[in-house]
Structure formats: C-alpha cells, structure tokens
mmCIF file of C-alpha atoms in Angstrom:
data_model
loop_
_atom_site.group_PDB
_atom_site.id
_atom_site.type_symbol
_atom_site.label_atom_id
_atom_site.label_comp_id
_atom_site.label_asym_id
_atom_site.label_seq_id
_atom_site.Cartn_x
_atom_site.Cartn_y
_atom_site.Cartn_z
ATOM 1 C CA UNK A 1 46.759 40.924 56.878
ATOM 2 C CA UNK A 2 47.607 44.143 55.922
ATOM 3 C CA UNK A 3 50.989 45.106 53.687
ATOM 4 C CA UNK A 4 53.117 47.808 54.201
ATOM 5 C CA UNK A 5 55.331 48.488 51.154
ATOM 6 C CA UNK A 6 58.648 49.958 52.314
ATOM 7 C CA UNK A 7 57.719 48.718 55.953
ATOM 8 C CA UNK A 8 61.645 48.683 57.143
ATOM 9 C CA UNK A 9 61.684 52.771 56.304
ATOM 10 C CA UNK A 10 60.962 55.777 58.988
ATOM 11 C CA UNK A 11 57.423 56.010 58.544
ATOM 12 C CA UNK A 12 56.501 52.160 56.938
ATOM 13 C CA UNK A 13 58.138 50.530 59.973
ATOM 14 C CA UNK A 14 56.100 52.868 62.651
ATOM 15 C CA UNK A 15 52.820 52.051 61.069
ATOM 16 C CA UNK A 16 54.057 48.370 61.077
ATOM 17 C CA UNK A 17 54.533 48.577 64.867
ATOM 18 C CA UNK A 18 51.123 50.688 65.230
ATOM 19 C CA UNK A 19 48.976 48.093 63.021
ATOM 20 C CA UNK A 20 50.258 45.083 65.134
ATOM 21 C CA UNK A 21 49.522 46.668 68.419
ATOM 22 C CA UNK A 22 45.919 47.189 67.092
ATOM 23 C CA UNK A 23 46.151 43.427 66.734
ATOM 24 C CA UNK A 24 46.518 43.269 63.060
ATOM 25 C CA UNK A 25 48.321 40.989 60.952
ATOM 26 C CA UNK A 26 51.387 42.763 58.912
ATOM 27 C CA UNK A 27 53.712 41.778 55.976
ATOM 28 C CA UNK A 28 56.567 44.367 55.663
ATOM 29 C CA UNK A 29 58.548 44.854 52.526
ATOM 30 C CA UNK A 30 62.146 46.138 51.735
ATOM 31 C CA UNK A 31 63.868 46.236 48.351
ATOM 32 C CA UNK A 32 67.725 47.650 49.996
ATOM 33 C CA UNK A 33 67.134 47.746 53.763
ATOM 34 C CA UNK A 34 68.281 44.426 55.459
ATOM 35 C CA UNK A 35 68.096 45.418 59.125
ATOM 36 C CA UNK A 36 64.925 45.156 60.873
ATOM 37 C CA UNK A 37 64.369 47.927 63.608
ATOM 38 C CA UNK A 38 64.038 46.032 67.112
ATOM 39 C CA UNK A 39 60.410 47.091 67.661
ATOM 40 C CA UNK A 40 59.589 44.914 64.774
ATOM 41 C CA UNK A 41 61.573 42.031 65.139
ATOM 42 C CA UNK A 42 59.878 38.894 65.054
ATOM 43 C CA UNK A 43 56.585 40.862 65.110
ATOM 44 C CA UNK A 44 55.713 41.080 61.173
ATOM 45 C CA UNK A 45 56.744 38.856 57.674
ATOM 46 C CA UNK A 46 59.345 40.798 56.093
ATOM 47 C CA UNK A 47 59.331 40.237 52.080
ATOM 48 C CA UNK A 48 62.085 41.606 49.704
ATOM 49 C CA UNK A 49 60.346 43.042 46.874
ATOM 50 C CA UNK A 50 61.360 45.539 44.022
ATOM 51 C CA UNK A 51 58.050 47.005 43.291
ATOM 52 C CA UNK A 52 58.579 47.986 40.055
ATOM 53 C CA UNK A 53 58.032 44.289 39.467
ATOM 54 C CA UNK A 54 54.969 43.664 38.525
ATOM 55 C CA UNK A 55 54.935 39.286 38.663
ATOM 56 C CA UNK A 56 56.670 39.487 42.231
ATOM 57 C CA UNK A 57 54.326 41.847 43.463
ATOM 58 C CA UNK A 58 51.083 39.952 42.575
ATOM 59 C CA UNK A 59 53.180 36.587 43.585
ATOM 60 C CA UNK A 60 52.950 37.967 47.414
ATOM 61 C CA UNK A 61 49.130 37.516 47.362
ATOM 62 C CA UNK A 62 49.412 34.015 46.870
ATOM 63 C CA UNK A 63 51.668 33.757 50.017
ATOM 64 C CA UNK A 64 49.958 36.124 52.193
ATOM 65 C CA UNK A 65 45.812 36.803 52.836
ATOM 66 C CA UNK A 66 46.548 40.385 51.854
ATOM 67 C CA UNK A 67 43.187 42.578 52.686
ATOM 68 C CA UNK A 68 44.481 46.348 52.604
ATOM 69 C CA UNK A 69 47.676 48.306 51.430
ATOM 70 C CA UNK A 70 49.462 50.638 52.809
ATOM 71 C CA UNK A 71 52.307 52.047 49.983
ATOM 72 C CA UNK A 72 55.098 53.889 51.030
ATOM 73 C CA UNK A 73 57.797 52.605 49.021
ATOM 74 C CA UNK A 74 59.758 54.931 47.548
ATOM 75 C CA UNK A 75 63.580 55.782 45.905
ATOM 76 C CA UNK A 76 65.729 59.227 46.121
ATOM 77 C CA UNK A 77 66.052 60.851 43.093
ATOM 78 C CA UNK A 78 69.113 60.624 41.298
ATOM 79 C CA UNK A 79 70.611 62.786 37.858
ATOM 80 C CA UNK A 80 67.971 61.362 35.871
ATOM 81 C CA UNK A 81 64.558 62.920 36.651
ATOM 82 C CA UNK A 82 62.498 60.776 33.972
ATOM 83 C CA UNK A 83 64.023 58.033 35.546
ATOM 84 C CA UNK A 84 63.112 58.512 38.945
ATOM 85 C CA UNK A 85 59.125 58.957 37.741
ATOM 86 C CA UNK A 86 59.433 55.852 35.858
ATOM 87 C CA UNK A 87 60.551 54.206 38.791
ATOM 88 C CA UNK A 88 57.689 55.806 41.036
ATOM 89 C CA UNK A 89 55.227 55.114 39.135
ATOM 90 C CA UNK A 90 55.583 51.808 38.185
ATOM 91 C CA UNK A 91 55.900 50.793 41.039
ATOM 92 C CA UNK A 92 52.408 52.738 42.434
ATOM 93 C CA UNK A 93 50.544 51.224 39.127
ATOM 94 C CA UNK A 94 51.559 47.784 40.213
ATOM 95 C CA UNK A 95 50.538 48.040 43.680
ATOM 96 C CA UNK A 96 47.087 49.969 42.350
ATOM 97 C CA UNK A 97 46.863 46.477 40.151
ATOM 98 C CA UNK A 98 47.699 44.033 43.551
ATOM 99 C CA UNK A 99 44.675 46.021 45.186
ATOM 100 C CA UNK A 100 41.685 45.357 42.227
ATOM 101 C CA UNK A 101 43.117 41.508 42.138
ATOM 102 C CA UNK A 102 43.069 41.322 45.382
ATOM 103 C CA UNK A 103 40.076 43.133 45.997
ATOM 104 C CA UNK A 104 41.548 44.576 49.407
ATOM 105 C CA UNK A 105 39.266 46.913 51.596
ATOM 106 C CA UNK A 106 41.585 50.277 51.211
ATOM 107 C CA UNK A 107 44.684 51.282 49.445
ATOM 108 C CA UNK A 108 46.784 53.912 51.040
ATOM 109 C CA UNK A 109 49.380 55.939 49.671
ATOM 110 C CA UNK A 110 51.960 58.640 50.736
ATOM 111 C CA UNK A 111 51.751 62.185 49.744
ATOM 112 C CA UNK A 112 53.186 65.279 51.221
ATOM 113 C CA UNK A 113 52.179 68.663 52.843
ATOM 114 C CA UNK A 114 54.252 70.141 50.226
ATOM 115 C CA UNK A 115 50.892 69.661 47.650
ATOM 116 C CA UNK A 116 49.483 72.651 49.637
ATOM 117 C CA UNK A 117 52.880 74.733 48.479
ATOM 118 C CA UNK A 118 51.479 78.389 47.532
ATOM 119 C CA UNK A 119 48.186 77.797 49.411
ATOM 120 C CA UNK A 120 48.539 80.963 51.760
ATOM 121 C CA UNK A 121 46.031 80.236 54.563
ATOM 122 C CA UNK A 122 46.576 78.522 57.894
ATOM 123 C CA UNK A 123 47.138 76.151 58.839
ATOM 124 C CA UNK A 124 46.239 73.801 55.615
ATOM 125 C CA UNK A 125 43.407 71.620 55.614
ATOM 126 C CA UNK A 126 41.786 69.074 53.094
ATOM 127 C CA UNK A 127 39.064 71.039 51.758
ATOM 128 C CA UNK A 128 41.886 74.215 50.623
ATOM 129 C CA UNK A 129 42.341 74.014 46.723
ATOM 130 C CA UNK A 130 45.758 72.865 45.717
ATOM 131 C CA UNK A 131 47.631 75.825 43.913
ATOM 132 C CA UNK A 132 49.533 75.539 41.190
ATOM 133 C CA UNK A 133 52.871 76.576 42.154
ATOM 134 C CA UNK A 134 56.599 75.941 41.146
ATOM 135 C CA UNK A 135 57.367 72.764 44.092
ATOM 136 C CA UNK A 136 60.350 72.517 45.792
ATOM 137 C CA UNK A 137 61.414 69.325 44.748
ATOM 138 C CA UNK A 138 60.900 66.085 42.016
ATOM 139 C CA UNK A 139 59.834 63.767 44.869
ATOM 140 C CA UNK A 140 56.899 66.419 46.002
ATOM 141 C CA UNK A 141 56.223 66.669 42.521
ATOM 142 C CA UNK A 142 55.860 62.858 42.300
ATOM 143 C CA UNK A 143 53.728 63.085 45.001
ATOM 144 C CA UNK A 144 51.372 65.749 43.889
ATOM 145 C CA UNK A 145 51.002 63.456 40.829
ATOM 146 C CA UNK A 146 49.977 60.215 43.350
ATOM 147 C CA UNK A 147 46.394 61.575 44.331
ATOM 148 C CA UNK A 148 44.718 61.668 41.284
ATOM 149 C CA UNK A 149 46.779 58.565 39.442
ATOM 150 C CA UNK A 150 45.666 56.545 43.060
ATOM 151 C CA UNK A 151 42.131 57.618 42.875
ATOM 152 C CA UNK A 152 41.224 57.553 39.388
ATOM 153 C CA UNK A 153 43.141 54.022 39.712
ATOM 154 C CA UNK A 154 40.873 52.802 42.288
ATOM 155 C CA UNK A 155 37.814 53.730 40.250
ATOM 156 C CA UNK A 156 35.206 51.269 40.483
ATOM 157 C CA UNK A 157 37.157 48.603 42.213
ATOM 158 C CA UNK A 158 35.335 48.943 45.407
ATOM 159 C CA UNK A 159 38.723 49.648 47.357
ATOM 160 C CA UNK A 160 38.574 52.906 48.986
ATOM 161 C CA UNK A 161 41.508 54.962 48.536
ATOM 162 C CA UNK A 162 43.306 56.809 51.321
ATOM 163 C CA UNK A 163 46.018 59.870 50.155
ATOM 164 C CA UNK A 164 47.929 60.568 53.086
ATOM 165 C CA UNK A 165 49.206 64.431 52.979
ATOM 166 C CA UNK A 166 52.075 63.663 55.179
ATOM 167 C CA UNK A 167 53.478 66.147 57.292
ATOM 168 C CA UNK A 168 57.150 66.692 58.456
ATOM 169 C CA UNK A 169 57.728 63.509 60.454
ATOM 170 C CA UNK A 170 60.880 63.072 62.271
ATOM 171 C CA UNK A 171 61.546 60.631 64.865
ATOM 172 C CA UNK A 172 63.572 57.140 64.814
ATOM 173 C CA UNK A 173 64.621 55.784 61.693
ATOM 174 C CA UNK A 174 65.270 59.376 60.446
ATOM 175 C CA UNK A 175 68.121 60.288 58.132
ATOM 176 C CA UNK A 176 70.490 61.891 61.055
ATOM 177 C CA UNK A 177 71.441 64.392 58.656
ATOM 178 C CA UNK A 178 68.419 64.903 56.580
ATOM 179 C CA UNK A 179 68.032 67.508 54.253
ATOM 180 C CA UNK A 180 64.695 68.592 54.474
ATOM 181 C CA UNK A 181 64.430 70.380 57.595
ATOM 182 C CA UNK A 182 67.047 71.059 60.164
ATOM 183 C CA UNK A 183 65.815 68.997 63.873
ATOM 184 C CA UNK A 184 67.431 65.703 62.979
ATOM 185 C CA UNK A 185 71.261 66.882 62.057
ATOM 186 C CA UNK A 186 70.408 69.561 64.619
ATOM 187 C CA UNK A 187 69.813 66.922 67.687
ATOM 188 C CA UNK A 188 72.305 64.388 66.212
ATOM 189 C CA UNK A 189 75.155 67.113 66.570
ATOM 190 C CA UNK A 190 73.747 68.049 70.451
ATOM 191 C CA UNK A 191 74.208 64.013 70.318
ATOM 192 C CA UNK A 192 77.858 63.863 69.028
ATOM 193 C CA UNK A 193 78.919 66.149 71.718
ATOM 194 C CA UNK A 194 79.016 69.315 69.000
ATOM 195 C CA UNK A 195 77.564 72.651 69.320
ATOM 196 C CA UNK A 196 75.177 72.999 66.639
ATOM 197 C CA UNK A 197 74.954 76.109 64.914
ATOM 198 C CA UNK A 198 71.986 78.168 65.906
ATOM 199 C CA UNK A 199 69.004 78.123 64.982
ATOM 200 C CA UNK A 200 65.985 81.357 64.971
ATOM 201 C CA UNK A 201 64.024 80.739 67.611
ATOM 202 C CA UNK A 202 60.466 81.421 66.320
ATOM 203 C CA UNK A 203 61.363 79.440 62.864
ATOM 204 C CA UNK A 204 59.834 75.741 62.792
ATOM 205 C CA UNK A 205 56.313 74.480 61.563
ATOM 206 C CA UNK A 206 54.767 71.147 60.702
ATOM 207 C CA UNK A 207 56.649 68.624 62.901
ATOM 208 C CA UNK A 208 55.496 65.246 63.724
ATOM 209 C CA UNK A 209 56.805 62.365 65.604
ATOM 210 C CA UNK A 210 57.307 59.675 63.593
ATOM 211 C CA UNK A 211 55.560 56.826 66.522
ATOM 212 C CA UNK A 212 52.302 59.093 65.915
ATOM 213 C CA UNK A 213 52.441 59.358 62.231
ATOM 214 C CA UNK A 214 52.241 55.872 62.055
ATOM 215 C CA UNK A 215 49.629 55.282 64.789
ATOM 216 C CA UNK A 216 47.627 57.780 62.319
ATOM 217 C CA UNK A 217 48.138 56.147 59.469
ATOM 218 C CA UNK A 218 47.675 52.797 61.284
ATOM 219 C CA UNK A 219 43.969 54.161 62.623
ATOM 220 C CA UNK A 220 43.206 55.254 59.537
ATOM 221 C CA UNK A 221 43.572 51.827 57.945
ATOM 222 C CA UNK A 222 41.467 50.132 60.721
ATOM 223 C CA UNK A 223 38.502 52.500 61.155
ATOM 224 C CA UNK A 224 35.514 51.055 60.280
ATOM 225 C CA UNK A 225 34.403 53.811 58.244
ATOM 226 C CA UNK A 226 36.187 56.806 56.675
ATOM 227 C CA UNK A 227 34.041 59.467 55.051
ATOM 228 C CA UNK A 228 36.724 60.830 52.517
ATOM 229 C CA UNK A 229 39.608 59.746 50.659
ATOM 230 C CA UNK A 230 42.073 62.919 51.693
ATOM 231 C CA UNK A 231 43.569 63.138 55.090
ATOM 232 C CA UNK A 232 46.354 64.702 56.812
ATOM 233 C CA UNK A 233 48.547 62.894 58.565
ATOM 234 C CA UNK A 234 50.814 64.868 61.230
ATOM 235 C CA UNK A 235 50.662 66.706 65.016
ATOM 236 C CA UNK A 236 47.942 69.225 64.112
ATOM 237 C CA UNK A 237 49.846 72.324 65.604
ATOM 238 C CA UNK A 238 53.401 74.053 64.279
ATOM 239 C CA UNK A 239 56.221 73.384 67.136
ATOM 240 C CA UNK A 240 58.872 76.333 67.120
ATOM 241 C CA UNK A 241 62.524 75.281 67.066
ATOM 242 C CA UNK A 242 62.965 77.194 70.426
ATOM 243 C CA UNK A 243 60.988 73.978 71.880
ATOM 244 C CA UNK A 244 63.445 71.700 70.547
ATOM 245 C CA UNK A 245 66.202 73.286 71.713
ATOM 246 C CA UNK A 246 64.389 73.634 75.762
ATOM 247 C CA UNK A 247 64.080 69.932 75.305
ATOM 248 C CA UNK A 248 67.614 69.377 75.156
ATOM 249 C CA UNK A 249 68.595 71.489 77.978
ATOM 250 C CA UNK A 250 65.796 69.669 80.088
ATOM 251 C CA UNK A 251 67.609 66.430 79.401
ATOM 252 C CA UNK A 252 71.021 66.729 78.856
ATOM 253 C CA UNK A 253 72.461 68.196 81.859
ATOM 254 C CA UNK A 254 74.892 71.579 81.442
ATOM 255 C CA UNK A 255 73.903 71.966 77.494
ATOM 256 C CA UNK A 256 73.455 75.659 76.784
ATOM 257 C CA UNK A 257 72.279 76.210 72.884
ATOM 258 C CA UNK A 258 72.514 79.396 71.325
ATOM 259 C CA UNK A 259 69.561 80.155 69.478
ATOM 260 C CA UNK A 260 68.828 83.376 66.778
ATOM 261 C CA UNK A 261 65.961 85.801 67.875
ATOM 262 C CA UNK A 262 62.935 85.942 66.179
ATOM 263 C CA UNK A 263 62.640 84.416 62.349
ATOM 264 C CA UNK A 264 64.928 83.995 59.131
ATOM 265 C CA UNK A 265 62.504 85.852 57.472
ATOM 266 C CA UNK A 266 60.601 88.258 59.800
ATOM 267 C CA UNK A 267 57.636 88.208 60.765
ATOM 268 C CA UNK A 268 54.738 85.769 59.662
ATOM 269 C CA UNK A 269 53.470 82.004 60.689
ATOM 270 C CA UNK A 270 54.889 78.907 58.936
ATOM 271 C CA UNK A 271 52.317 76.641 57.808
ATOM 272 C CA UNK A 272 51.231 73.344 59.215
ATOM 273 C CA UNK A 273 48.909 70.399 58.674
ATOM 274 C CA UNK A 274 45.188 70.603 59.797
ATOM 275 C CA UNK A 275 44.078 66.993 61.114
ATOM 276 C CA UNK A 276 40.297 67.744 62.070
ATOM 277 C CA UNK A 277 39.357 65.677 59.556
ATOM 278 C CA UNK A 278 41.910 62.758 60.964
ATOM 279 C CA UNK A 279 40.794 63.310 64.763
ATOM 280 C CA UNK A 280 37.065 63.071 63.907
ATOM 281 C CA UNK A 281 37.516 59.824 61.729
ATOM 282 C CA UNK A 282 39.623 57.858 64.131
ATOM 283 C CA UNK A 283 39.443 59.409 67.404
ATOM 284 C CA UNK A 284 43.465 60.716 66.893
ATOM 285 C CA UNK A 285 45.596 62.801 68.853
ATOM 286 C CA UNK A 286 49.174 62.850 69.334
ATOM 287 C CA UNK A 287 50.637 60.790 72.042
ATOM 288 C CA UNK A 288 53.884 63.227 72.282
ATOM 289 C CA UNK A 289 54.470 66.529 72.655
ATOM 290 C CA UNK A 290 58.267 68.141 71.686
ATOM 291 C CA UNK A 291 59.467 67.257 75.194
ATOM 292 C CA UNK A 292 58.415 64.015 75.014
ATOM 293 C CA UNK A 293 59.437 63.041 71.511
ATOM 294 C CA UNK A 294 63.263 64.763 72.068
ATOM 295 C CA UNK A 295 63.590 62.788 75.418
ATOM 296 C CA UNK A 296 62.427 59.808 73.574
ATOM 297 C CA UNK A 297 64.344 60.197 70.404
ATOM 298 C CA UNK A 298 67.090 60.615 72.735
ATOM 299 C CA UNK A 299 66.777 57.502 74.195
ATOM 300 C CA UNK A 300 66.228 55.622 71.144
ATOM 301 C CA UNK A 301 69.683 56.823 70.005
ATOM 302 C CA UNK A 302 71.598 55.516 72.969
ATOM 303 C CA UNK A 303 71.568 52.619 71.036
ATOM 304 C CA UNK A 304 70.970 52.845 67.523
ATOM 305 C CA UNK A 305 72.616 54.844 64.847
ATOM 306 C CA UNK A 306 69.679 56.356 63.682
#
C-alpha cells in the first residue's frame, strides 16, 4: 500500500487516482479537507492526520501495510515565516522517520521548478546546477530546502528517495483563482460568463495538467528501477497562453477573447521543465495536450466548484 500525504489536494488526489489504476493499494490523508473528489470515492482509505504529529503518524503503520510514501502535504504561509518552516519541516522529518521504521521501498517528496530560479538555460533539466538566487516566495524556499534535508534523511536506510521538481500543474482541484500563474482565474472567469482581461499572447511556460502530473508521479513510484533520485515532473514543452485561449473558442461556442500581442516583456523564451530523464525511467508522456486538458477541465467544472 502506498500513502499519499495530502492525498485530498490538486496534485495528492491525482496521483491517488493514477496509483490505483496501476492496481495499487492507496491510503490518502487530509488534515482540513473533508470532501473527497468523486474520482476517489470509495477507491482509497482516507486518514485525517496532522503531520506535524509525530505518534499519529507512526500510529498509521500499524493500521495500514505501508511500503512507499509519497509526501505532499503542505500549509500556506501565513504572517509568521518561522512558523510556517517549523510547520514544514516537522512535518517532512516525521514522515522521513515513518519511512526508516517502516523500511518502505521509496520516499517521495514535492519540490518545485522554481529551485532552477536564475538558471538561464532552456529548458531546465536535472543535471543544471541550482543557482543561488533571491526566490520568489517562502514556500519555494521551503522547497529548495526539501532535497537535501530528504536525501541526507534517507541516508543509509535503504529507501530510495525521489525529489519531484514539480512543474506548473493546473487542472481539477486547482485554486480557481490561484495566484501563481494566471490560466485558472483566467478560464474560471471565461466560466462565469466574464470577459477576462487579456492576456499577451506569446507569454506562458511550464504548464502541466494536473491528471498527468500525477500519472508521473504515480509511474515513478511503481517503476521497478529508477536510476536517480531527481526528476521532473511536468508536460516537457512550454504551452503559450494564445493556446489556452484557442481552446476556449473551440469549445465554447461565440466566445471571442482578446488577447495582447507578443510578450509582457519582449522578446525571449520562458523556461520550462525538461522530463528526459522522467520519459526514459517510466516510459512517460503526457496524455493531454492544451486542447484536451481545457475541454476537459471544462467539463470537470460543469459540476464541481473547482
């Protein structure tokens, strides 16, 4: 069985779904989210856990055969920064502690694109140094932290850790009015009926749909052999928002969306993730294109909220 901390969020409950249709065993758990998204229900255990502690954690080996980890957990930063990181990482160390007692088979953990921030070649890929740069945010600098507190953790334990550099994943589940990139509150306005206001058409990036960042992360967990413990997790190519928009029109009939020519900045490429390494280890590629993620986002939120 494998356990997927924060298995009821975007990304935990699509590599829930992905795991089971590989035919695996999965225990989900959720420390404030009560609703479970229909494409998991009655499909996985769902535990409520807090995972900062430490005797409830361990207690959820005794109830489950638990023989790999995937941990996504994680909180939103509030006023108090120190806070946050104490929360973060206690929680991390005690799921690095369930996988030595447990002795489970791999540990894997969420970290971000972002690490790459001020690496100036494209797109990124595992083997590019990680510059130090000023990061955008406290969560990517929690991240950044994760890869070498996870695999100096893991150190002669004989589980093999797996740092996923997460890319921009959007999809079901997704905050409608996220603030990290502009698709979702940008399709949920199209959605409400409003015109959005427009975007430039050559601007856009790393984008990944959230059903095949999970099937990624899922494969990765499940290969038989992995030959590193880095990987990038996302579509492998940068999608332009002008794609997004076509999507819309090709599915909403009579919608007309303005859109700014060129880019914010001028000319140049935005960066996005690399997933060689990914394809070659699990046999991965992306199951939708933008077309067929908007159209099936779209559905999705015919009758969900998010």
């Amino acid at each position: 069985m494998i356990l997927v901390t924060g298995g009821l969020g975007m990304i935990g409950a699509h590599t829930a779904r992905a795991l089971v249709d590989l035919g695996q065993e999965v225990v989900v758990t959720t420390h404030r989210r009560t609703g479970v998204p229909s494409f998991l229900d009655g499909r996985v255990a769902v535990e409520p856990l807090d995972t900062t502690d430490r005797d409830a954690f361990l207690a959820l080996g005794g109830r489950h055969g638990i023989s790999g980890i995937v941990h996504l957990a994680g909180s939103i930063p509030d006023k108090d920064p120190v806070d946050f990181l104490r929360t973060e990482t206690t929680g991390l160390l005690n799921a690095l502690d369930a996988a030595r007692t447990w002795g489970v088979r791999r540990f894997a953990v969420a970290s971000s694109l972002v690490v790459y921030a001020g690496q100036t070649e494209t797109p990124w890929h595992e083997e590019l140094a990680l510059p130090t740069a000023e990061l955008p945010h406290l969560i990517v600098a929690f991240k950044k932290a994760v890869e070498p507190l996870t695999t100096h953790g893991l150190q002669g334990s004989g589980v093999q850790p797996v740092v996923l550099r997460i890319g921009t994943v959007w999809g079901p589940l997704v905050d409608p009015e996220s603030p990290f990139f502009p698709i979702p509150s940008y399709i949920s306005a199209v959605l409400r009926g409003e015109h959005p206001p427009p975007l430039y058409a050559d601007d856009g990036g790393d984008r990944c749909y959230a059903p095949d960042a999970g099937r990624a992360i899922a494969l990765l967990m499940t290969a038989e052999t992995l030959r590193y413990d880095t990987y990038n997790v996302s579509a492998g190519r940068p999608a332009a928002n002008r794609e997004f928009a076509n999507a819309l029109e090709a599915i909403i009939p009579g919608l007309r969306l303005d859109l700014l020519p060129g880019r914010k900045d001028g000319p140049g490429d935005d960066p996005y993730l690399a997933i060689t390494r990914l394809t070659r280890e699990t046999g991965f590629a992306p199951a939708f294109d933008v077309a067929a993620a908007v159209a099936d986002y779209v559905a999705w939120r015919a009758g969900n909220p998010r």
